[in-house]
Amino acid sequence: MSPTLFEQARSQGGSTAIVAPEGSFGFDDLVAASGRVAAALLAGRRDMEEERVCFLVPPGWAYVSVQWGVWRAGGVAVPMAVSHPPAELEHVLDDARPVAVVAHPDLAERVSGAAAARGLAVRSTEELVPGLGPRDEVRPPDDLPQLDAARACMMLYTSGTTGRPKGVVITHANVEAQVRSLSEAWGWSSDDRILLHLPLHHVHGIVNILTCALWNGATCEILPTFDPRVVWDRLGSGDLNLYMAVPTVYRRLIETWEAEGAATRARWSAGARTCRLMVSGSAALPVPTLERWEEITGHRLLERYGMTEIGMALSNPLHGPRRPGFVGQPLPGVEVRLADEADRTVSAGTPGHIQVRGPTVFGRYWERPDETAAAFTNDGWFRTGDQAVLEDGAYRILGRSSVDILKTGGEKISALEIEDVLRAHQGVLDCAVVGVPDVLWGDRVCAAVVPRAGMRPSAEELRAFAKERLAPYKVPKDISVVEELPRNPMGKVTKPAVRELFAADESDGDPA
Ligand code: MLC
Ligand code: AMP
């Protein structure tokens, strides 16, 4: 793994690295535990040489130990989403072609069938991670591989406009550049203590929170799931000084605070005020959410913009004015430009496509050379697919270039992937999936469905069908059965008109 990340951890000795459901662990524990995981995965070999290890482990101590163990063994860590049904996990197994699968005992059943069908045994975190189960005599070898920073360390799955989710291959050098950039911009230090409840198959939780904390000798307090009352209790304790989340989480926290009595509200607010920094990202932060959070906690959220392929690119300042509705300026070491359709830089004040370059940017999609090539300009700029405008020195995000990429609760999803699944239902002739603007979810996933002649599948039946095949956050919240889809004169479905169907549904209160 990144020698710097590892050496920094080792130099922290017994100071607390992780507070998790399993207990409190020092950096020395992490060095020991990850060494043992690495040795077990290597099983006598010198180096995993970028072989993939898929792991299905809830956020906590075992997760971190396995991730670091894979890194130290020279493997590529492929975290699988704990919320995903077997069908989504199977896609990752088929695509990543791992040599090993590691699962927490509580989740093993969800992946064991698919793993066995692919000739893979599921290894338990209880067996691999010291302190969680019986120890055997496996010891970390003195000579775990020395890794070149250009080697891949992680693959994160992300949705695009075409096909199923694809693997974003991230190198040790990418992670290091991302962490250095954020550490400088947001003033991380070993005095920091941050709460982590975001899913750990995304860059937000993995890099911005977990790895930044460990790199800086700070403490990361991990909750296994998001429970707004638990989060408020932790913020209200005054023990934390850093907090990062997606806009949906801030909205949910506001709703929970508003439903409480005066004494609890006061305690929660007072504790939250003692934080030094609170950050929002992964989706547009609605200005009313920013304003209400400021009233409740005294914190004007620092909004930043990023993406799995590039880490973080733009950020409001740690010190200095944070403009509501804006995402600030390029982070240290990150080049950002706005370009027109011909990849020419546009002038300030003119909307353009956001393109990003620099050491934080990934190199390739896993085994998708054509999509990789299409994602970069000839001179190495990555096309994010987002649009923005530069106004008075700060960037304002205008939206995405594709109407078929949605963001719900910070999760990026493809409308086309959901449509493919709905069309596989025997009662569905055609359908269109859209994101309807929503203050809680960002995009609320909605589907208009044209039934086959003589059939009328209910919304609940279709949702159940989708839930078996897709991650829960991809399942449409509203499904409307319609006679036909709105189309333009060329016969193409007009998604803005589909969106309007749902706005109309809401007003007459008659969803299917
Ligand atoms: C859960 N549900 C969602 C959802 N998450 N629906 C839409 N969008 C989502 N994101 C649904 C469930 O299916 C369920 O529906 C109901 O909500 C309750 O489920 P839950 O599991 O109890 O939800 P909860 O734990 O409260 O999760 C909501 C959330 C979570 C917002 C906390 O989605 C979350 O942590 N999102 C953050 C994702 C993230 O880290 N993104 C970063 C990507 S990296 P039903 O119908 O079954 O009741 C990136 C780059 C960058 O974007 O810039 O950072
Ligand atoms: P992901 O692919 O899950 O990493 O999501 C990246 C996408 O999230 C970006 O391409 C943007 O569309 C969106 N995003 C991230 N941060 C912001 C933000 N602050 N404002 C608007 N959109 C954002």
mmCIF file of C-alpha atoms in Angstrom, residues 25-200:
data_model
loop_
_atom_site.group_PDB
_atom_site.id
_atom_site.type_symbol
_atom_site.label_atom_id
_atom_site.label_comp_id
_atom_site.label_asym_id
_atom_site.label_seq_id
_atom_site.Cartn_x
_atom_site.Cartn_y
_atom_site.Cartn_z
ATOM 1 C CA PHE A 25 -8.488 0.206 18.224
ATOM 2 C CA GLY A 26 -5.094 1.890 18.009
ATOM 3 C CA PHE A 27 -2.968 2.431 14.928
ATOM 4 C CA ASP A 28 -0.711 -0.364 16.190
ATOM 5 C CA ASP A 29 -3.741 -2.677 16.207
ATOM 6 C CA LEU A 30 -4.454 -1.711 12.606
ATOM 7 C CA VAL A 31 -0.868 -2.425 11.585
ATOM 8 C CA ALA A 32 -1.043 -5.843 13.267
ATOM 9 C CA ALA A 33 -4.516 -6.785 12.054
ATOM 10 C CA SER A 34 -3.912 -5.760 8.464
ATOM 11 C CA GLY A 35 -0.598 -7.620 8.483
ATOM 12 C CA ARG A 36 -2.385 -10.772 9.523
ATOM 13 C CA VAL A 37 -5.109 -10.346 6.898
ATOM 14 C CA ALA A 38 -2.409 -9.754 4.290
ATOM 15 C CA ALA A 39 -0.541 -12.890 5.321
ATOM 16 C CA ALA A 40 -3.713 -14.972 5.212
ATOM 17 C CA LEU A 41 -4.622 -13.678 1.745
ATOM 18 C CA LEU A 42 -1.104 -14.205 0.450
ATOM 19 C CA ALA A 43 -0.967 -17.756 1.824
ATOM 20 C CA GLY A 44 2.755 -17.957 1.217
ATOM 21 C CA ARG A 45 2.897 -15.977 -2.010
ATOM 22 C CA ARG A 46 5.043 -12.848 -2.256
ATOM 23 C CA ASP A 47 2.547 -10.465 -3.801
ATOM 24 C CA MET A 48 -1.101 -10.575 -4.912
ATOM 25 C CA GLU A 49 -0.101 -8.534 -7.954
ATOM 26 C CA GLU A 50 -3.323 -6.590 -8.243
ATOM 27 C CA GLU A 51 -5.629 -9.562 -7.950
ATOM 28 C CA ARG A 52 -9.032 -8.453 -6.757
ATOM 29 C CA VAL A 53 -10.540 -9.252 -3.369
ATOM 30 C CA CYS A 54 -14.266 -8.559 -3.076
ATOM 31 C CA PHE A 55 -15.415 -7.960 0.469
ATOM 32 C CA LEU A 56 -18.872 -7.640 1.948
ATOM 33 C CA VAL A 57 -18.281 -6.231 5.386
ATOM 34 C CA PRO A 58 -20.315 -3.606 7.263
ATOM 35 C CA PRO A 59 -18.589 -0.370 8.228
ATOM 36 C CA GLY A 60 -16.419 -1.062 11.267
ATOM 37 C CA TRP A 61 -13.089 -2.426 12.459
ATOM 38 C CA ALA A 62 -13.237 -5.604 10.361
ATOM 39 C CA TYR A 63 -13.883 -3.515 7.242
ATOM 40 C CA VAL A 64 -10.789 -1.360 7.785
ATOM 41 C CA SER A 65 -8.601 -4.342 8.661
ATOM 42 C CA VAL A 66 -9.631 -6.197 5.508
ATOM 43 C CA GLN A 67 -9.213 -3.151 3.273
ATOM 44 C CA TRP A 68 -5.726 -2.455 4.616
ATOM 45 C CA GLY A 69 -4.897 -6.178 4.536
ATOM 46 C CA VAL A 70 -5.719 -6.361 0.835
ATOM 47 C CA TRP A 71 -3.632 -3.256 0.178
ATOM 48 C CA ARG A 72 -0.652 -4.569 2.114
ATOM 49 C CA ALA A 73 -0.818 -7.887 0.266
ATOM 50 C CA GLY A 74 -0.605 -6.064 -3.069
ATOM 51 C CA GLY A 75 -4.226 -6.770 -3.969
ATOM 52 C CA VAL A 76 -7.043 -4.578 -5.222
ATOM 53 C CA ALA A 77 -9.793 -3.975 -2.666
ATOM 54 C CA VAL A 78 -13.303 -4.204 -4.123
ATOM 55 C CA PRO A 79 -15.791 -3.223 -1.424
ATOM 56 C CA MET A 80 -19.278 -4.547 -2.056
ATOM 57 C CA ALA A 81 -22.357 -2.633 -0.911
ATOM 58 C CA VAL A 82 -23.990 -4.107 2.169
ATOM 59 C CA SER A 83 -27.412 -2.895 0.980
ATOM 60 C CA HIS A 84 -27.219 -4.763 -2.332
ATOM 61 C CA PRO A 85 -29.287 -7.844 -3.164
ATOM 62 C CA PRO A 86 -27.502 -10.947 -4.556
ATOM 63 C CA ALA A 87 -28.213 -9.920 -8.168
ATOM 64 C CA GLU A 88 -26.125 -6.737 -7.816
ATOM 65 C CA LEU A 89 -23.378 -8.592 -5.962
ATOM 66 C CA GLU A 90 -23.242 -11.161 -8.746
ATOM 67 C CA HIS A 91 -22.566 -8.424 -11.274
ATOM 68 C CA VAL A 92 -19.565 -7.277 -9.239
ATOM 69 C CA LEU A 93 -18.243 -10.842 -8.894
ATOM 70 C CA ASP A 94 -18.613 -11.459 -12.631
ATOM 71 C CA ASP A 95 -17.050 -8.169 -13.596
ATOM 72 C CA ALA A 96 -14.197 -7.954 -11.062
ATOM 73 C CA ARG A 97 -13.310 -11.672 -11.248
ATOM 74 C CA PRO A 98 -11.825 -11.759 -7.741
ATOM 75 C CA VAL A 99 -9.496 -14.442 -6.430
ATOM 76 C CA ALA A 100 -11.080 -14.227 -2.992
ATOM 77 C CA VAL A 101 -14.301 -13.117 -1.342
ATOM 78 C CA VAL A 102 -14.383 -12.000 2.277
ATOM 79 C CA ALA A 103 -17.657 -11.548 4.139
ATOM 80 C CA HIS A 104 -18.855 -10.705 7.598
ATOM 81 C CA PRO A 105 -20.652 -13.757 9.069
ATOM 82 C CA ASP A 106 -23.950 -11.830 9.151
ATOM 83 C CA LEU A 107 -23.733 -11.150 5.403
ATOM 84 C CA ALA A 108 -22.009 -14.297 4.149
ATOM 85 C CA GLU A 109 -25.255 -15.959 3.130
ATOM 86 C CA ARG A 110 -26.017 -13.167 0.674
ATOM 87 C CA VAL A 111 -22.892 -13.833 -1.353
ATOM 88 C CA SER A 112 -21.985 -17.451 -0.634
ATOM 89 C CA GLY A 113 -24.213 -19.005 -3.325
ATOM 90 C CA ALA A 114 -22.940 -16.695 -6.033
ATOM 91 C CA ALA A 115 -19.342 -17.165 -4.871
ATOM 92 C CA ALA A 116 -19.638 -20.961 -4.855
ATOM 93 C CA ALA A 117 -21.136 -20.916 -8.345
ATOM 94 C CA ARG A 118 -17.986 -19.124 -9.466
ATOM 95 C CA GLY A 119 -15.638 -21.499 -7.680
ATOM 96 C CA LEU A 120 -14.866 -19.077 -4.870
ATOM 97 C CA ALA A 121 -14.927 -19.861 -1.169
ATOM 98 C CA VAL A 122 -16.142 -17.110 1.139
ATOM 99 C CA ARG A 123 -13.646 -16.312 3.862
ATOM 100 C CA SER A 124 -15.027 -14.991 7.117
ATOM 101 C CA THR A 125 -13.848 -11.813 8.810
ATOM 102 C CA GLU A 126 -13.926 -13.843 12.022
ATOM 103 C CA GLU A 127 -11.223 -16.069 10.649
ATOM 104 C CA LEU A 128 -9.140 -13.246 9.149
ATOM 105 C CA VAL A 129 -9.269 -10.361 11.575
ATOM 106 C CA PRO A 130 -7.528 -10.743 14.937
ATOM 107 C CA GLY A 131 -9.702 -10.132 17.934
ATOM 108 C CA LEU A 132 -12.897 -11.167 16.190
ATOM 109 C CA GLY A 133 -12.451 -14.918 16.171
ATOM 110 C CA PRO A 134 -10.058 -17.763 16.809
ATOM 111 C CA ARG A 135 -6.452 -16.832 16.080
ATOM 112 C CA ASP A 136 -4.317 -19.302 14.262
ATOM 113 C CA GLU A 137 -0.586 -19.245 13.816
ATOM 114 C CA VAL A 138 -0.518 -17.164 10.660
ATOM 115 C CA ARG A 139 1.921 -14.290 11.188
ATOM 116 C CA PRO A 140 2.544 -11.332 8.955
ATOM 117 C CA PRO A 141 5.654 -11.921 6.904
ATOM 118 C CA ASP A 142 8.423 -9.393 7.526
ATOM 119 C CA ASP A 143 8.495 -8.702 3.859
ATOM 120 C CA LEU A 144 5.036 -7.788 2.641
ATOM 121 C CA PRO A 145 5.391 -6.466 -0.909
ATOM 122 C CA GLN A 146 6.850 -3.015 -1.476
ATOM 123 C CA LEU A 147 4.293 -1.383 -3.703
ATOM 124 C CA ASP A 148 4.807 1.042 -6.508
ATOM 125 C CA ALA A 149 2.343 3.923 -6.080
ATOM 126 C CA ALA A 150 1.239 3.535 -9.693
ATOM 127 C CA ARG A 151 -0.322 0.182 -8.885
ATOM 128 C CA ALA A 152 -4.073 -0.230 -8.521
ATOM 129 C CA CYS A 153 -5.359 -0.499 -4.962
ATOM 130 C CA MET A 154 -9.109 -0.217 -5.219
ATOM 131 C CA MET A 155 -12.002 -0.642 -7.582
ATOM 132 C CA LEU A 156 -15.252 1.190 -6.918
ATOM 133 C CA TYR A 157 -18.367 0.533 -8.992
ATOM 134 C CA THR A 158 -20.191 3.457 -10.520
ATOM 135 C CA SER A 159 -23.208 3.791 -12.806
ATOM 136 C CA GLY A 160 -22.886 5.275 -16.275
ATOM 137 C CA THR A 161 -25.216 5.927 -19.162
ATOM 138 C CA THR A 162 -24.412 2.572 -20.738
ATOM 139 C CA GLY A 163 -24.715 -0.922 -19.323
ATOM 140 C CA ARG A 164 -24.323 -2.108 -15.763
ATOM 141 C CA PRO A 165 -22.099 -0.325 -13.222
ATOM 142 C CA LYS A 166 -18.438 -0.270 -14.153
ATOM 143 C CA GLY A 167 -15.294 -0.496 -12.050
ATOM 144 C CA VAL A 168 -13.274 2.666 -11.487
ATOM 145 C CA VAL A 169 -9.664 1.578 -11.013
ATOM 146 C CA ILE A 170 -7.927 3.745 -8.426
ATOM 147 C CA THR A 171 -4.199 3.624 -7.692
ATOM 148 C CA HIS A 172 -2.298 4.147 -4.456
ATOM 149 C CA ALA A 173 -0.978 7.362 -6.006
ATOM 150 C CA ASN A 174 -4.563 8.549 -6.670
ATOM 151 C CA VAL A 175 -5.577 7.927 -3.068
ATOM 152 C CA GLU A 176 -2.449 9.637 -1.791
ATOM 153 C CA ALA A 177 -2.995 12.687 -4.005
ATOM 154 C CA GLN A 178 -6.661 12.910 -2.970
ATOM 155 C CA VAL A 179 -5.835 12.663 0.716
ATOM 156 C CA ARG A 180 -2.982 15.174 0.547
ATOM 157 C CA SER A 181 -5.211 17.636 -1.262
ATOM 158 C CA LEU A 182 -8.051 17.399 1.273
ATOM 159 C CA SER A 183 -5.696 17.370 4.255
ATOM 160 C CA GLU A 184 -4.226 20.665 3.135
ATOM 161 C CA ALA A 185 -7.503 22.291 2.123
ATOM 162 C CA TRP A 186 -9.508 21.342 5.184
ATOM 163 C CA GLY A 187 -6.714 21.526 7.776
ATOM 164 C CA TRP A 188 -6.787 17.899 8.960
ATOM 165 C CA SER A 189 -4.635 17.069 12.022
ATOM 166 C CA SER A 190 -4.165 14.298 14.556
ATOM 167 C CA ASP A 191 -6.455 16.239 16.911
ATOM 168 C CA ASP A 192 -9.405 15.559 14.629
ATOM 169 C CA ARG A 193 -12.169 13.146 15.470
ATOM 170 C CA ILE A 194 -14.733 12.435 12.757
ATOM 171 C CA LEU A 195 -17.980 10.461 12.610
ATOM 172 C CA LEU A 196 -18.471 7.993 9.744
ATOM 173 C CA HIS A 197 -21.830 6.494 8.858
ATOM 174 C CA LEU A 198 -21.736 6.695 5.072
ATOM 175 C CA PRO A 199 -21.598 3.465 3.070
ATOM 176 C CA LEU A 200 -18.050 2.245 2.566
#
